[in-house]
Amino acid sequence: MVPLAPTVTAAQQVARFWLADGAANLKNATPYAVQTAVGGERLSTDIVPDGPPASIPPLEEPASPEGELPTTSGKVFFIGSDLQPHWCTGTAVHSKYRNVVATAGHCLLDTEAPAGPLTKWVFVPGYSEGMTPFGLYVGKQGVVHYDFDDIRDYDRDLAFVNVYRGVVSSSPDVLTDTGRLAENVGGQGVAFNQPLAPTVDVFGYPAGPEPDGSRPYTGETLERSTGPTSAMKVTGLPADRPMGVDSPFTGEGSLGSSWLTQYTSDSRTGYLNGITISVSDTDGDSRYDTGVSPYFDGELFTVYQKASNYWTGVIA
C-alpha cells in the first residue's frame, strides 16, 4: 500500500491546491518525462501466462456524452521530485467501490527519489484543455506490486489508485461533492493472463517530442491509436517480458495510457490489458512506433484485487 492523502483534511488541501485560481496548477502542469523512451525490438514469440485467465467486466458509462472517446480516460496530476506539477494518463476501471484508477507504477512512485510516492496525486477523467467535466478525484492510497516498490522491476510497473469521491470548486475554498468515479464515467474492464491480443486500442494524452524533434501531439486532448501487439525485448529498462503495441504515441504524456482489448465504440468500453510505461523507435527512423507495457499476469491481478476491495469516502 502507498499512502497518498490518508485523511479528509489532507485530501481537501490537495483538491484546493489543484482547483485554486481557476485550476491554474492543472493548466500549468507539464507532461511527466521520466523513463519515456527505451530501445526496443519486437519479437515473434508469444508470452506464456503464469496461471488461468482472469477478467472483470467493464461498467458502462451512465450517460452518453457527445464524442467517440471514453470518459474513463483522463490525466493524473502530481508533484514530481523537481517540486513542479506534472501529469500522466490514467483510466477509471471497474471495481467494487467504483473508486479505482489505473496508471503506470512510476506515475505513482517517485523513481527518481529513494522511496515514496509522488505527492498531491489526483485524477481528472475526461480532461480536455483545462476543464474538469466530471470533477477532480484525490488519491487516498495506491497499490503496486512489491517488486516494483522494492527493486524497481518494470515487469510490475503498474499501479491501481483508490480515489475519494470527486469534487469541484463551487466558490473559493468551497468544495462540492460530485459522486463516485465510476458512477460518473463508467469503468473499463480488466483482463489478466490472456494471450497477446491481435489488436488493442490505446488511449492517452501524448505530448512530448519525437526523436527528430517534431511534436505531432499537444497533450491537451485524448488521442486514440489502434495496432497489433507483440512480445518485446527492451534495453535501458529492467523488464524480462514486456509487450509492445504498434502505436505512434510519443512518450511524454502518454505514460499510463490504457491498452483496451475488445473495445467497442458504442459502449466506449473494453478490457484493460496493458498500460504504457515507455515508448520505442524500433526501426530507427527517429519516430516512435511502439508502446511498451508490462504483461498483465496473475501477480498483477492480485494487485488489482487489493485495490478493488478498498473503500475511500467523501471529502466534501
Phi, psi and omega in degrees: 000139180241106180291138180242285175233085192287344181240160179299318180299316178297319180295321178297320178296320178295314181299316181293326177302316184278330186266348182296154176054047179066034180062040183300321182291328173296314184292330183270354180294150180244156181296140181291134188240032180260125178057052185268343183215143179221161168285140185211154176220129176281137182251156178269353180281164177263173174250128184271122177300153180262010180179190181292152178293151178218145178206153174239129184289157178288161174247115186293155177301140179290337178226167180241085179293164179296150179108170186247359185257150185289136176282354175293335179278149178190194179250141168260132182245148181195172175259126180277180180293346175274005179066022179247153179284134180224171176216153169235184173264147175220168184217132173286131178239157180295131177207166185305316184255014173059040190219027186244135176242134176257139176203181175290146179300325181274009164261009174238311179265139180279095183284352176272350180247165182301323182194167172103164183274161165290138191265165180054049188278126178219163177234135177236096179290148179067019183301135177204114173052047174088359182267150176238074191295336181242012181096179181241135187241115183277133177288131175266316176205156174243157177232125176229164176290145181304322184292335175280318179297320189270313187237009178056050174279111186283356165292351180240022184281066181218136180229142169243126186244129174273126182246150172292170171302151185287160177220157167230162178263103183281337174198166182309126178069006178248122179256136179243134183289138177244000176101181183283146187307299187289341174287339179268322188236357187084182179210132178291151171290172175227147182218137184227156180055044180256153169299155177301130184287143176303317175214154171225155173260128181253130179238126180192184183240063181299144183214337189282178182279156167286165174304332179276001177095348179287158181230091183283346183234153180258338184080001183277334182228157181291136179243157179230138170224153182231133180194168178284159179250164178200161167291154184229155165239126184237154174240147181087008180212122180287090179212131184271326182217064175286165173238160183234160174225140176292107184207139181272004184298139171280165190284308182299130181093324182270357173305130183091358180302142181277140170252112185251126172266156178054034181286135176238133183291332181298313181265348184058035181228158175196204181240122176293119183224012177188161180212130184291123175248350177185174176227166185215147170258092189281340182254003173071025181262015179066026174225130178293137183229356187218130169270150183240137180221152165292150174286132181279095183257188183296327180291325176287334174296323178294329176295315177300315183300320178297316180292324185295336185258021183247124179276147178245276178132197189252143175240357179226000000 
